[in-house]
């Protein structure tokens, strides 16, 4: 980074003062909390996390130094639950993504389904295209069965998520069919389960970082050096 782009010492000092202020507000919110999921504590936590991240960035850019804090990202967590204490109804939102990796296998499976439905060969045309084959298979098999047998259908799993939302009363018949996947209210979410290869990548990165740190520690034992610094400091910058 060029000198012209570096933050000033005054900007770093201002960011440090913002962390102190946010820390005081967070402690005050915790001391006044009204329950396990007090929204004031949640808001103060987010403010503290944002202030600490801003200070950390400026400190590194100006002085090439880092803080010892690692605050979980606020965007990765759900807000406090604000739904009914005793839900009378639930909505389960499920999204599963797939990649079509073997079109010929997909078409072959669809042709088997079509042949069984139209033994005389009449109307046996949909299985000749990928989108037609997908329509046949998802019309024939339940989504859970496709999820468990996706490789047979030439599909590869990608990200998936399941959200369980609480409600006071069940929706009226047909009420949400036109817009089934409108953004749900995060405060109505009882639980959420995500599956993604990105979690595996993060785990592999953590394992690689741990191995790098172990190698560095072994090297440090062989020679005396100045103050130790982790080799993985700010590897993401």
PDB file of N, CA and C in Angstrom, residues 103-199:
ATOM      1  N   UNK A 103     -25.331 -35.581 -18.017  1.00  0.00           N
ATOM      2  CA  UNK A 103     -26.615 -35.455 -18.720  1.00  0.00           C
ATOM      3  C   UNK A 103     -27.128 -36.772 -19.288  1.00  0.00           C
ATOM      4  N   UNK A 104     -26.242 -37.615 -19.775  1.00  0.00           N
ATOM      5  CA  UNK A 104     -26.684 -38.876 -20.376  1.00  0.00           C
ATOM      6  C   UNK A 104     -27.316 -39.799 -19.340  1.00  0.00           C
ATOM      7  N   UNK A 105     -26.754 -39.799 -18.127  1.00  0.00           N
ATOM      8  CA  UNK A 105     -27.339 -40.604 -17.058  1.00  0.00           C
ATOM      9  C   UNK A 105     -28.715 -40.054 -16.688  1.00  0.00           C
ATOM     10  N   UNK A 106     -28.832 -38.730 -16.659  1.00  0.00           N
ATOM     11  CA  UNK A 106     -30.104 -38.089 -16.365  1.00  0.00           C
ATOM     12  C   UNK A 106     -31.146 -38.463 -17.413  1.00  0.00           C
ATOM     13  N   UNK A 107     -30.759 -38.375 -18.682  1.00  0.00           N
ATOM     14  CA  UNK A 107     -31.689 -38.699 -19.770  1.00  0.00           C
ATOM     15  C   UNK A 107     -32.095 -40.170 -19.730  1.00  0.00           C
ATOM     16  N   UNK A 108     -31.143 -41.050 -19.418  1.00  0.00           N
ATOM     17  CA  UNK A 108     -31.447 -42.480 -19.371  1.00  0.00           C
ATOM     18  C   UNK A 108     -32.459 -42.794 -18.275  1.00  0.00           C
ATOM     19  N   UNK A 109     -32.305 -42.163 -17.110  1.00  0.00           N
ATOM     20  CA  UNK A 109     -33.260 -42.388 -16.029  1.00  0.00           C
ATOM     21  C   UNK A 109     -34.646 -41.877 -16.416  1.00  0.00           C
ATOM     22  N   UNK A 110     -34.688 -40.701 -17.048  1.00  0.00           N
ATOM     23  CA  UNK A 110     -35.973 -40.146 -17.461  1.00  0.00           C
ATOM     24  C   UNK A 110     -36.639 -41.029 -18.512  1.00  0.00           C
ATOM     25  N   UNK A 111     -35.856 -41.599 -19.396  1.00  0.00           N
ATOM     26  CA  UNK A 111     -36.414 -42.480 -20.436  1.00  0.00           C
ATOM     27  C   UNK A 111     -37.033 -43.729 -19.824  1.00  0.00           C
ATOM     28  N   UNK A 112     -36.432 -44.231 -18.747  1.00  0.00           N
ATOM     29  CA  UNK A 112     -37.010 -45.398 -18.069  1.00  0.00           C
ATOM     30  C   UNK A 112     -38.368 -45.047 -17.466  1.00  0.00           C
ATOM     31  N   UNK A 113     -38.425 -43.878 -16.841  1.00  0.00           N
ATOM     32  CA  UNK A 113     -39.696 -43.444 -16.250  1.00  0.00           C
ATOM     33  C   UNK A 113     -40.743 -43.272 -17.345  1.00  0.00           C
ATOM     34  N   UNK A 114     -40.360 -42.642 -18.435  1.00  0.00           N
ATOM     35  CA  UNK A 114     -41.295 -42.375 -19.527  1.00  0.00           C
ATOM     36  C   UNK A 114     -41.758 -43.662 -20.177  1.00  0.00           C
ATOM     37  N   UNK A 115     -40.832 -44.616 -20.326  1.00  0.00           N
ATOM     38  CA  UNK A 115     -41.201 -45.892 -20.941  1.00  0.00           C
ATOM     39  C   UNK A 115     -42.216 -46.644 -20.087  1.00  0.00           C
ATOM     40  N   UNK A 116     -42.070 -46.525 -18.750  1.00  0.00           N
ATOM     41  CA  UNK A 116     -43.014 -47.209 -17.862  1.00  0.00           C
ATOM     42  C   UNK A 116     -44.385 -46.541 -17.896  1.00  0.00           C
ATOM     43  N   UNK A 117     -44.409 -45.224 -18.089  1.00  0.00           N
ATOM     44  CA  UNK A 117     -45.688 -44.510 -18.105  1.00  0.00           C
ATOM     45  C   UNK A 117     -46.402 -44.646 -19.448  1.00  0.00           C
ATOM     46  N   UNK A 118     -45.637 -44.682 -20.515  1.00  0.00           N
ATOM     47  CA  UNK A 118     -46.219 -44.750 -21.856  1.00  0.00           C
ATOM     48  C   UNK A 118     -45.676 -45.996 -22.558  1.00  0.00           C
ATOM     49  N   UNK A 119     -46.270 -47.118 -22.219  1.00  0.00           N
ATOM     50  CA  UNK A 119     -45.766 -48.390 -22.735  1.00  0.00           C
ATOM     51  C   UNK A 119     -45.877 -48.489 -24.244  1.00  0.00           C
ATOM     52  N   UNK A 120     -46.863 -47.776 -24.813  1.00  0.00           N
ATOM     53  CA  UNK A 120     -47.017 -47.854 -26.262  1.00  0.00           C
ATOM     54  C   UNK A 120     -46.142 -46.854 -26.992  1.00  0.00           C
ATOM     55  N   UNK A 121     -45.355 -46.076 -26.215  1.00  0.00           N
ATOM     56  CA  UNK A 121     -44.457 -45.110 -26.836  1.00  0.00           C
ATOM     57  C   UNK A 121     -45.098 -43.783 -27.145  1.00  0.00           C
ATOM     58  N   UNK A 122     -46.397 -43.638 -26.936  1.00  0.00           N
ATOM     59  CA  UNK A 122     -47.074 -42.379 -27.217  1.00  0.00           C
ATOM     60  C   UNK A 122     -46.614 -41.306 -26.238  1.00  0.00           C
ATOM     61  N   UNK A 123     -46.406 -40.119 -26.737  1.00  0.00           N
ATOM     62  CA  UNK A 123     -46.017 -38.945 -25.959  1.00  0.00           C
ATOM     63  C   UNK A 123     -44.662 -39.113 -25.275  1.00  0.00           C
ATOM     64  N   UNK A 124     -43.904 -40.087 -25.699  1.00  0.00           N
ATOM     65  CA  UNK A 124     -42.598 -40.313 -25.084  1.00  0.00           C
ATOM     66  C   UNK A 124     -41.577 -39.378 -25.709  1.00  0.00           C
ATOM     67  N   UNK A 125     -41.679 -38.084 -25.393  1.00  0.00           N
ATOM     68  CA  UNK A 125     -40.807 -37.085 -25.995  1.00  0.00           C
ATOM     69  C   UNK A 125     -40.058 -36.247 -24.965  1.00  0.00           C
ATOM     70  N   UNK A 126     -40.601 -36.095 -23.776  1.00  0.00           N
ATOM     71  CA  UNK A 126     -40.018 -35.188 -22.786  1.00  0.00           C
ATOM     72  C   UNK A 126     -38.613 -35.604 -22.372  1.00  0.00           C
ATOM     73  N   UNK A 127     -38.355 -36.908 -22.357  1.00  0.00           N
ATOM     74  CA  UNK A 127     -37.059 -37.383 -21.879  1.00  0.00           C
ATOM     75  C   UNK A 127     -35.932 -37.109 -22.861  1.00  0.00           C
ATOM     76  N   UNK A 128     -36.223 -36.521 -23.987  1.00  0.00           N
ATOM     77  CA  UNK A 128     -35.182 -36.249 -24.970  1.00  0.00           C
ATOM     78  C   UNK A 128     -34.387 -34.988 -24.702  1.00  0.00           C
ATOM     79  N   UNK A 129     -34.807 -34.169 -23.768  1.00  0.00           N
ATOM     80  CA  UNK A 129     -34.086 -32.941 -23.413  1.00  0.00           C
ATOM     81  C   UNK A 129     -33.790 -32.947 -21.919  1.00  0.00           C
ATOM     82  N   UNK A 130     -32.769 -32.187 -21.532  1.00  0.00           N
ATOM     83  CA  UNK A 130     -32.383 -32.150 -20.122  1.00  0.00           C
ATOM     84  C   UNK A 130     -33.488 -31.540 -19.279  1.00  0.00           C
ATOM     85  N   UNK A 131     -34.066 -30.405 -19.732  1.00  0.00           N
ATOM     86  CA  UNK A 131     -35.104 -29.800 -18.903  1.00  0.00           C
ATOM     87  C   UNK A 131     -36.352 -30.677 -18.859  1.00  0.00           C
ATOM     88  N   UNK A 132     -36.629 -31.389 -19.946  1.00  0.00           N
ATOM     89  CA  UNK A 132     -37.752 -32.313 -19.927  1.00  0.00           C
ATOM     90  C   UNK A 132     -37.501 -33.484 -19.002  1.00  0.00           C
ATOM     91  N   UNK A 133     -36.268 -33.993 -19.003  1.00  0.00           N
ATOM     92  CA  UNK A 133     -35.912 -35.100 -18.118  1.00  0.00           C
ATOM     93  C   UNK A 133     -36.013 -34.692 -16.653  1.00  0.00           C
ATOM     94  N   UNK A 134     -35.585 -33.477 -16.344  1.00  0.00           N
ATOM     95  CA  UNK A 134     -35.687 -32.994 -14.966  1.00  0.00           C
ATOM     96  C   UNK A 134     -37.148 -32.911 -14.530  1.00  0.00           C
ATOM     97  N   UNK A 135     -38.000 -32.437 -15.422  1.00  0.00           N
ATOM     98  CA  UNK A 135     -39.418 -32.356 -15.089  1.00  0.00           C
ATOM     99  C   UNK A 135     -40.010 -33.723 -14.812  1.00  0.00           C
ATOM    100  N   UNK A 136     -39.622 -34.709 -15.619  1.00  0.00           N
ATOM    101  CA  UNK A 136     -40.117 -36.072 -15.419  1.00  0.00           C
ATOM    102  C   UNK A 136     -39.661 -36.644 -14.074  1.00  0.00           C
ATOM    103  N   UNK A 137     -38.370 -36.513 -13.795  1.00  0.00           N
ATOM    104  CA  UNK A 137     -37.821 -37.122 -12.587  1.00  0.00           C
ATOM    105  C   UNK A 137     -38.347 -36.466 -11.319  1.00  0.00           C
ATOM    106  N   UNK A 138     -38.426 -35.129 -11.318  1.00  0.00           N
ATOM    107  CA  UNK A 138     -38.919 -34.453 -10.123  1.00  0.00           C
ATOM    108  C   UNK A 138     -40.427 -34.599  -9.975  1.00  0.00           C
ATOM    109  N   UNK A 139     -41.095 -34.946 -11.068  1.00  0.00           N
ATOM    110  CA  UNK A 139     -42.514 -35.249 -10.962  1.00  0.00           C
ATOM    111  C   UNK A 139     -42.770 -36.673 -10.492  1.00  0.00           C
ATOM    112  N   UNK A 140     -41.821 -37.549 -10.738  1.00  0.00           N
ATOM    113  CA  UNK A 140     -41.973 -38.959 -10.381  1.00  0.00           C
ATOM    114  C   UNK A 140     -41.488 -39.255  -8.958  1.00  0.00           C
ATOM    115  N   UNK A 141     -40.371 -38.618  -8.552  1.00  0.00           N
ATOM    116  CA  UNK A 141     -39.750 -38.928  -7.267  1.00  0.00           C
ATOM    117  C   UNK A 141     -39.897 -37.767  -6.294  1.00  0.00           C
ATOM    118  N   UNK A 142     -40.000 -38.100  -5.014  1.00  0.00           N
ATOM    119  CA  UNK A 142     -40.033 -37.086  -3.973  1.00  0.00           C
ATOM    120  C   UNK A 142     -38.660 -36.415  -3.868  1.00  0.00           C
ATOM    121  N   UNK A 143     -38.636 -35.136  -3.485  1.00  0.00           N
ATOM    122  CA  UNK A 143     -37.350 -34.442  -3.366  1.00  0.00           C
ATOM    123  C   UNK A 143     -36.353 -35.152  -2.452  1.00  0.00           C
ATOM    124  N   UNK A 144     -36.841 -35.741  -1.348  1.00  0.00           N
ATOM    125  CA  UNK A 144     -35.924 -36.439  -0.446  1.00  0.00           C
ATOM    126  C   UNK A 144     -35.314 -37.670  -1.119  1.00  0.00           C
ATOM    127  N   UNK A 145     -36.088 -38.338  -1.964  1.00  0.00           N
ATOM    128  CA  UNK A 145     -35.562 -39.508  -2.667  1.00  0.00           C
ATOM    129  C   UNK A 145     -34.515 -39.090  -3.692  1.00  0.00           C
ATOM    130  N   UNK A 146     -34.771 -37.978  -4.379  1.00  0.00           N
ATOM    131  CA  UNK A 146     -33.778 -37.479  -5.320  1.00  0.00           C
ATOM    132  C   UNK A 146     -32.507 -37.078  -4.588  1.00  0.00           C
ATOM    133  N   UNK A 147     -32.662 -36.487  -3.397  1.00  0.00           N
ATOM    134  CA  UNK A 147     -31.492 -36.088  -2.615  1.00  0.00           C
ATOM    135  C   UNK A 147     -30.636 -37.294  -2.246  1.00  0.00           C
ATOM    136  N   UNK A 148     -31.287 -38.413  -1.922  1.00  0.00           N
ATOM    137  CA  UNK A 148     -30.542 -39.606  -1.524  1.00  0.00           C
ATOM    138  C   UNK A 148     -30.016 -40.398  -2.719  1.00  0.00           C
ATOM    139  N   UNK A 149     -30.607 -40.193  -3.905  1.00  0.00           N
ATOM    140  CA  UNK A 149     -30.213 -40.948  -5.096  1.00  0.00           C
ATOM    141  C   UNK A 149     -29.673 -40.048  -6.205  1.00  0.00           C
ATOM    142  N   UNK A 150     -29.221 -38.846  -5.868  1.00  0.00           N
ATOM    143  CA  UNK A 150     -28.864 -37.856  -6.882  1.00  0.00           C
ATOM    144  C   UNK A 150     -27.792 -38.356  -7.852  1.00  0.00           C
ATOM    145  N   UNK A 151     -26.867 -39.186  -7.373  1.00  0.00           N
ATOM    146  CA  UNK A 151     -25.821 -39.683  -8.273  1.00  0.00           C
ATOM    147  C   UNK A 151     -26.390 -40.579  -9.367  1.00  0.00           C
ATOM    148  N   UNK A 152     -27.455 -41.334  -9.030  1.00  0.00           N
ATOM    149  CA  UNK A 152     -28.094 -42.174 -10.040  1.00  0.00           C
ATOM    150  C   UNK A 152     -28.686 -41.336 -11.166  1.00  0.00           C
ATOM    151  N   UNK A 153     -29.055 -40.098 -10.844  1.00  0.00           N
ATOM    152  CA  UNK A 153     -29.699 -39.224 -11.817  1.00  0.00           C
ATOM    153  C   UNK A 153     -28.718 -38.270 -12.478  1.00  0.00           C
ATOM    154  N   UNK A 154     -27.415 -38.514 -12.305  1.00  0.00           N
ATOM    155  CA  UNK A 154     -26.415 -37.673 -12.951  1.00  0.00           C
ATOM    156  C   UNK A 154     -26.275 -36.305 -12.338  1.00  0.00           C
ATOM    157  N   UNK A 155     -26.660 -36.165 -11.066  1.00  0.00           N
ATOM    158  CA  UNK A 155     -26.611 -34.876 -10.391  1.00  0.00           C
ATOM    159  C   UNK A 155     -25.511 -34.858  -9.337  1.00  0.00           C
ATOM    160  N   UNK A 156     -25.035 -33.677  -9.051  1.00  0.00           N
ATOM    161  CA  UNK A 156     -24.036 -33.494  -7.999  1.00  0.00           C
ATOM    162  C   UNK A 156     -24.561 -32.473  -7.010  1.00  0.00           C
ATOM    163  N   UNK A 157     -24.489 -32.788  -5.725  1.00  0.00           N
ATOM    164  CA  UNK A 157     -25.003 -31.893  -4.701  1.00  0.00           C
ATOM    165  C   UNK A 157     -24.182 -30.619  -4.611  1.00  0.00           C
ATOM    166  N   UNK A 158     -24.863 -29.504  -4.415  1.00  0.00           N
ATOM    167  CA  UNK A 158     -24.214 -28.231  -4.119  1.00  0.00           C
ATOM    168  C   UNK A 158     -24.715 -27.768  -2.743  1.00  0.00           C
ATOM    169  N   UNK A 159     -24.870 -26.477  -2.559  1.00  0.00           N
ATOM    170  CA  UNK A 159     -25.321 -25.971  -1.265  1.00  0.00           C
ATOM    171  C   UNK A 159     -26.771 -26.372  -0.985  1.00  0.00           C
ATOM    172  N   UNK A 160     -27.086 -26.497   0.290  1.00  0.00           N
ATOM    173  CA  UNK A 160     -28.479 -26.721   0.684  1.00  0.00           C
ATOM    174  C   UNK A 160     -28.713 -26.046   2.031  1.00  0.00           C
ATOM    175  N   UNK A 161     -29.951 -25.661   2.281  1.00  0.00           N
ATOM    176  CA  UNK A 161     -30.301 -25.035   3.548  1.00  0.00           C
ATOM    177  C   UNK A 161     -31.722 -25.408   3.920  1.00  0.00           C
ATOM    178  N   UNK A 162     -31.978 -25.494   5.218  1.00  0.00           N
ATOM    179  CA  UNK A 162     -33.301 -25.800   5.740  1.00  0.00           C
ATOM    180  C   UNK A 162     -33.584 -24.837   6.887  1.00  0.00           C
ATOM    181  N   UNK A 163     -34.711 -24.112   6.759  1.00  0.00           N
ATOM    182  CA  UNK A 163     -35.120 -23.163   7.792  1.00  0.00           C
ATOM    183  C   UNK A 163     -36.454 -23.612   8.368  1.00  0.00           C
ATOM    184  N   UNK A 164     -36.571 -23.596   9.683  1.00  0.00           N
ATOM    185  CA  UNK A 164     -37.832 -23.888  10.355  1.00  0.00           C
ATOM    186  C   UNK A 164     -38.325 -22.600  10.996  1.00  0.00           C
ATOM    187  N   UNK A 165     -39.495 -22.126  10.562  1.00  0.00           N
ATOM    188  CA  UNK A 165     -40.075 -20.888  11.066  1.00  0.00           C
ATOM    189  C   UNK A 165     -41.334 -21.189  11.873  1.00  0.00           C
ATOM    190  N   UNK A 166     -41.496 -20.473  12.971  1.00  0.00           N
ATOM    191  CA  UNK A 166     -42.666 -20.638  13.826  1.00  0.00           C
ATOM    192  C   UNK A 166     -43.746 -19.640  13.437  1.00  0.00           C
ATOM    193  N   UNK A 167     -45.001 -20.012  13.681  1.00  0.00           N
ATOM    194  CA  UNK A 167     -46.133 -19.126  13.399  1.00  0.00           C
ATOM    195  C   UNK A 167     -47.221 -19.369  14.429  1.00  0.00           C
ATOM    196  N   UNK A 168     -48.058 -18.346  14.607  1.00  0.00           N
ATOM    197  CA  UNK A 168     -49.181 -18.490  15.539  1.00  0.00           C
ATOM    198  C   UNK A 168     -50.264 -19.393  14.973  1.00  0.00           C
ATOM    199  N   UNK A 169     -50.514 -19.245  13.666  1.00  0.00           N
ATOM    200  CA  UNK A 169     -51.571 -20.012  13.014  1.00  0.00           C
ATOM    201  C   UNK A 169     -51.093 -20.497  11.648  1.00  0.00           C
ATOM    202  N   UNK A 170     -51.604 -21.634  11.181  1.00  0.00           N
ATOM    203  CA  UNK A 170     -51.240 -22.097   9.832  1.00  0.00           C
ATOM    204  C   UNK A 170     -51.717 -21.091   8.783  1.00  0.00           C
ATOM    205  N   UNK A 171     -51.007 -21.029   7.663  1.00  0.00           N
ATOM    206  CA  UNK A 171     -51.407 -20.142   6.572  1.00  0.00           C
ATOM    207  C   UNK A 171     -52.703 -20.655   5.948  1.00  0.00           C
ATOM    208  N   UNK A 172     -53.450 -19.744   5.367  1.00  0.00           N
ATOM    209  CA  UNK A 172     -54.666 -20.132   4.671  1.00  0.00           C
ATOM    210  C   UNK A 172     -54.309 -20.949   3.427  1.00  0.00           C
ATOM    211  N   UNK A 173     -55.134 -21.928   3.054  1.00  0.00           N
ATOM    212  CA  UNK A 173     -54.850 -22.733   1.861  1.00  0.00           C
ATOM    213  C   UNK A 173     -54.630 -21.854   0.630  1.00  0.00           C
ATOM    214  N   UNK A 174     -53.504 -22.085  -0.024  1.00  0.00           N
ATOM    215  CA  UNK A 174     -53.180 -21.345  -1.238  1.00  0.00           C
ATOM    216  C   UNK A 174     -52.623 -19.954  -1.003  1.00  0.00           C
ATOM    217  N   UNK A 175     -52.466 -19.543   0.245  1.00  0.00           N
ATOM    218  CA  UNK A 175     -52.086 -18.159   0.548  1.00  0.00           C
ATOM    219  C   UNK A 175     -50.718 -17.782   0.002  1.00  0.00           C
ATOM    220  N   UNK A 176     -49.731 -18.684   0.130  1.00  0.00           N
ATOM    221  CA  UNK A 176     -48.370 -18.313  -0.239  1.00  0.00           C
ATOM    222  C   UNK A 176     -47.869 -18.995  -1.509  1.00  0.00           C
ATOM    223  N   UNK A 177     -48.743 -19.698  -2.214  1.00  0.00           N
ATOM    224  CA  UNK A 177     -48.289 -20.486  -3.357  1.00  0.00           C
ATOM    225  C   UNK A 177     -47.712 -19.627  -4.483  1.00  0.00           C
ATOM    226  N   UNK A 178     -48.197 -18.399  -4.634  1.00  0.00           N
ATOM    227  CA  UNK A 178     -47.676 -17.536  -5.696  1.00  0.00           C
ATOM    228  C   UNK A 178     -46.260 -17.062  -5.401  1.00  0.00           C
ATOM    229  N   UNK A 179     -45.928 -16.881  -4.142  1.00  0.00           N
ATOM    230  CA  UNK A 179     -44.591 -16.409  -3.745  1.00  0.00           C
ATOM    231  C   UNK A 179     -44.103 -17.256  -2.571  1.00  0.00           C
ATOM    232  N   UNK A 180     -43.766 -18.519  -2.837  1.00  0.00           N
ATOM    233  CA  UNK A 180     -43.433 -19.436  -1.734  1.00  0.00           C
ATOM    234  C   UNK A 180     -42.118 -19.142  -1.039  1.00  0.00           C
ATOM    235  N   UNK A 181     -41.209 -18.434  -1.716  1.00  0.00           N
ATOM    236  CA  UNK A 181     -39.884 -18.248  -1.141  1.00  0.00           C
ATOM    237  C   UNK A 181     -39.556 -16.784  -0.890  1.00  0.00           C
ATOM    238  N   UNK A 182     -40.549 -15.996  -0.525  1.00  0.00           N
ATOM    239  CA  UNK A 182     -40.257 -14.637  -0.106  1.00  0.00           C
ATOM    240  C   UNK A 182     -39.376 -14.679   1.131  1.00  0.00           C
ATOM    241  N   UNK A 183     -38.542 -13.637   1.274  1.00  0.00           N
ATOM    242  CA  UNK A 183     -37.601 -13.612   2.388  1.00  0.00           C
ATOM    243  C   UNK A 183     -38.336 -13.771   3.717  1.00  0.00           C
ATOM    244  N   UNK A 184     -38.021 -14.820   4.473  1.00  0.00           N
ATOM    245  CA  UNK A 184     -38.701 -15.014   5.769  1.00  0.00           C
ATOM    246  C   UNK A 184     -38.198 -14.022   6.809  1.00  0.00           C
ATOM    247  N   UNK A 185     -38.963 -13.858   7.853  1.00  0.00           N
ATOM    248  CA  UNK A 185     -38.553 -13.010   8.967  1.00  0.00           C
ATOM    249  C   UNK A 185     -37.522 -13.770   9.797  1.00  0.00           C
ATOM    250  N   UNK A 186     -36.261 -13.307   9.841  1.00  0.00           N
ATOM    251  CA  UNK A 186     -35.231 -14.053  10.588  1.00  0.00           C
ATOM    252  C   UNK A 186     -35.568 -14.250  12.055  1.00  0.00           C
ATOM    253  N   UNK A 187     -36.365 -13.348  12.616  1.00  0.00           N
ATOM    254  CA  UNK A 187     -36.700 -13.466  14.034  1.00  0.00           C
ATOM    255  C   UNK A 187     -37.756 -14.534  14.297  1.00  0.00           C
ATOM    256  N   UNK A 188     -38.333 -15.113  13.223  1.00  0.00           N
ATOM    257  CA  UNK A 188     -39.290 -16.194  13.377  1.00  0.00           C
ATOM    258  C   UNK A 188     -38.623 -17.565  13.224  1.00  0.00           C
ATOM    259  N   UNK A 189     -37.310 -17.573  12.914  1.00  0.00           N
ATOM    260  CA  UNK A 189     -36.599 -18.821  12.657  1.00  0.00           C
ATOM    261  C   UNK A 189     -36.310 -19.551  13.966  1.00  0.00           C
ATOM    262  N   UNK A 190     -36.824 -20.771  14.073  1.00  0.00           N
ATOM    263  CA  UNK A 190     -36.567 -21.595  15.253  1.00  0.00           C
ATOM    264  C   UNK A 190     -35.191 -22.245  15.159  1.00  0.00           C
ATOM    265  N   UNK A 191     -34.864 -22.775  13.985  1.00  0.00           N
ATOM    266  CA  UNK A 191     -33.556 -23.385  13.767  1.00  0.00           C
ATOM    267  C   UNK A 191     -33.254 -23.373  12.282  1.00  0.00           C
ATOM    268  N   UNK A 192     -31.989 -23.541  11.956  1.00  0.00           N
ATOM    269  CA  UNK A 192     -31.536 -23.488  10.565  1.00  0.00           C
ATOM    270  C   UNK A 192     -30.365 -24.444  10.397  1.00  0.00           C
ATOM    271  N   UNK A 193     -30.349 -25.161   9.270  1.00  0.00           N
ATOM    272  CA  UNK A 193     -29.282 -26.116   8.996  1.00  0.00           C
ATOM    273  C   UNK A 193     -28.754 -25.877   7.580  1.00  0.00           C
ATOM    274  N   UNK A 194     -27.460 -25.613   7.468  1.00  0.00           N
ATOM    275  CA  UNK A 194     -26.830 -25.336   6.181  1.00  0.00           C
ATOM    276  C   UNK A 194     -25.794 -26.410   5.856  1.00  0.00           C
ATOM    277  N   UNK A 195     -25.721 -26.765   4.587  1.00  0.00           N
ATOM    278  CA  UNK A 195     -24.702 -27.698   4.101  1.00  0.00           C
ATOM    279  C   UNK A 195     -24.025 -27.057   2.900  1.00  0.00           C
ATOM    280  N   UNK A 196     -22.696 -26.966   2.927  1.00  0.00           N
ATOM    281  CA  UNK A 196     -21.966 -26.350   1.823  1.00  0.00           C
ATOM    282  C   UNK A 196     -20.536 -26.836   1.832  1.00  0.00           C
ATOM    283  N   UNK A 197     -19.964 -26.962   0.648  1.00  0.00           N
ATOM    284  CA  UNK A 197     -18.560 -27.353   0.551  1.00  0.00           C
ATOM    285  C   UNK A 197     -17.645 -26.271   1.094  1.00  0.00           C
ATOM    286  N   UNK A 198     -18.147 -25.036   1.215  1.00  0.00           N
ATOM    287  CA  UNK A 198     -17.312 -23.963   1.736  1.00  0.00           C
ATOM    288  C   UNK A 198     -16.898 -24.246   3.169  1.00  0.00           C
ATOM    289  N   UNK A 199     -17.742 -24.986   3.913  1.00  0.00           N
ATOM    290  CA  UNK A 199     -17.375 -25.338   5.281  1.00  0.00           C
ATOM    291  C   UNK A 199     -16.193 -26.304   5.279  1.00  0.00           C
TER     292      UNK A 199
END
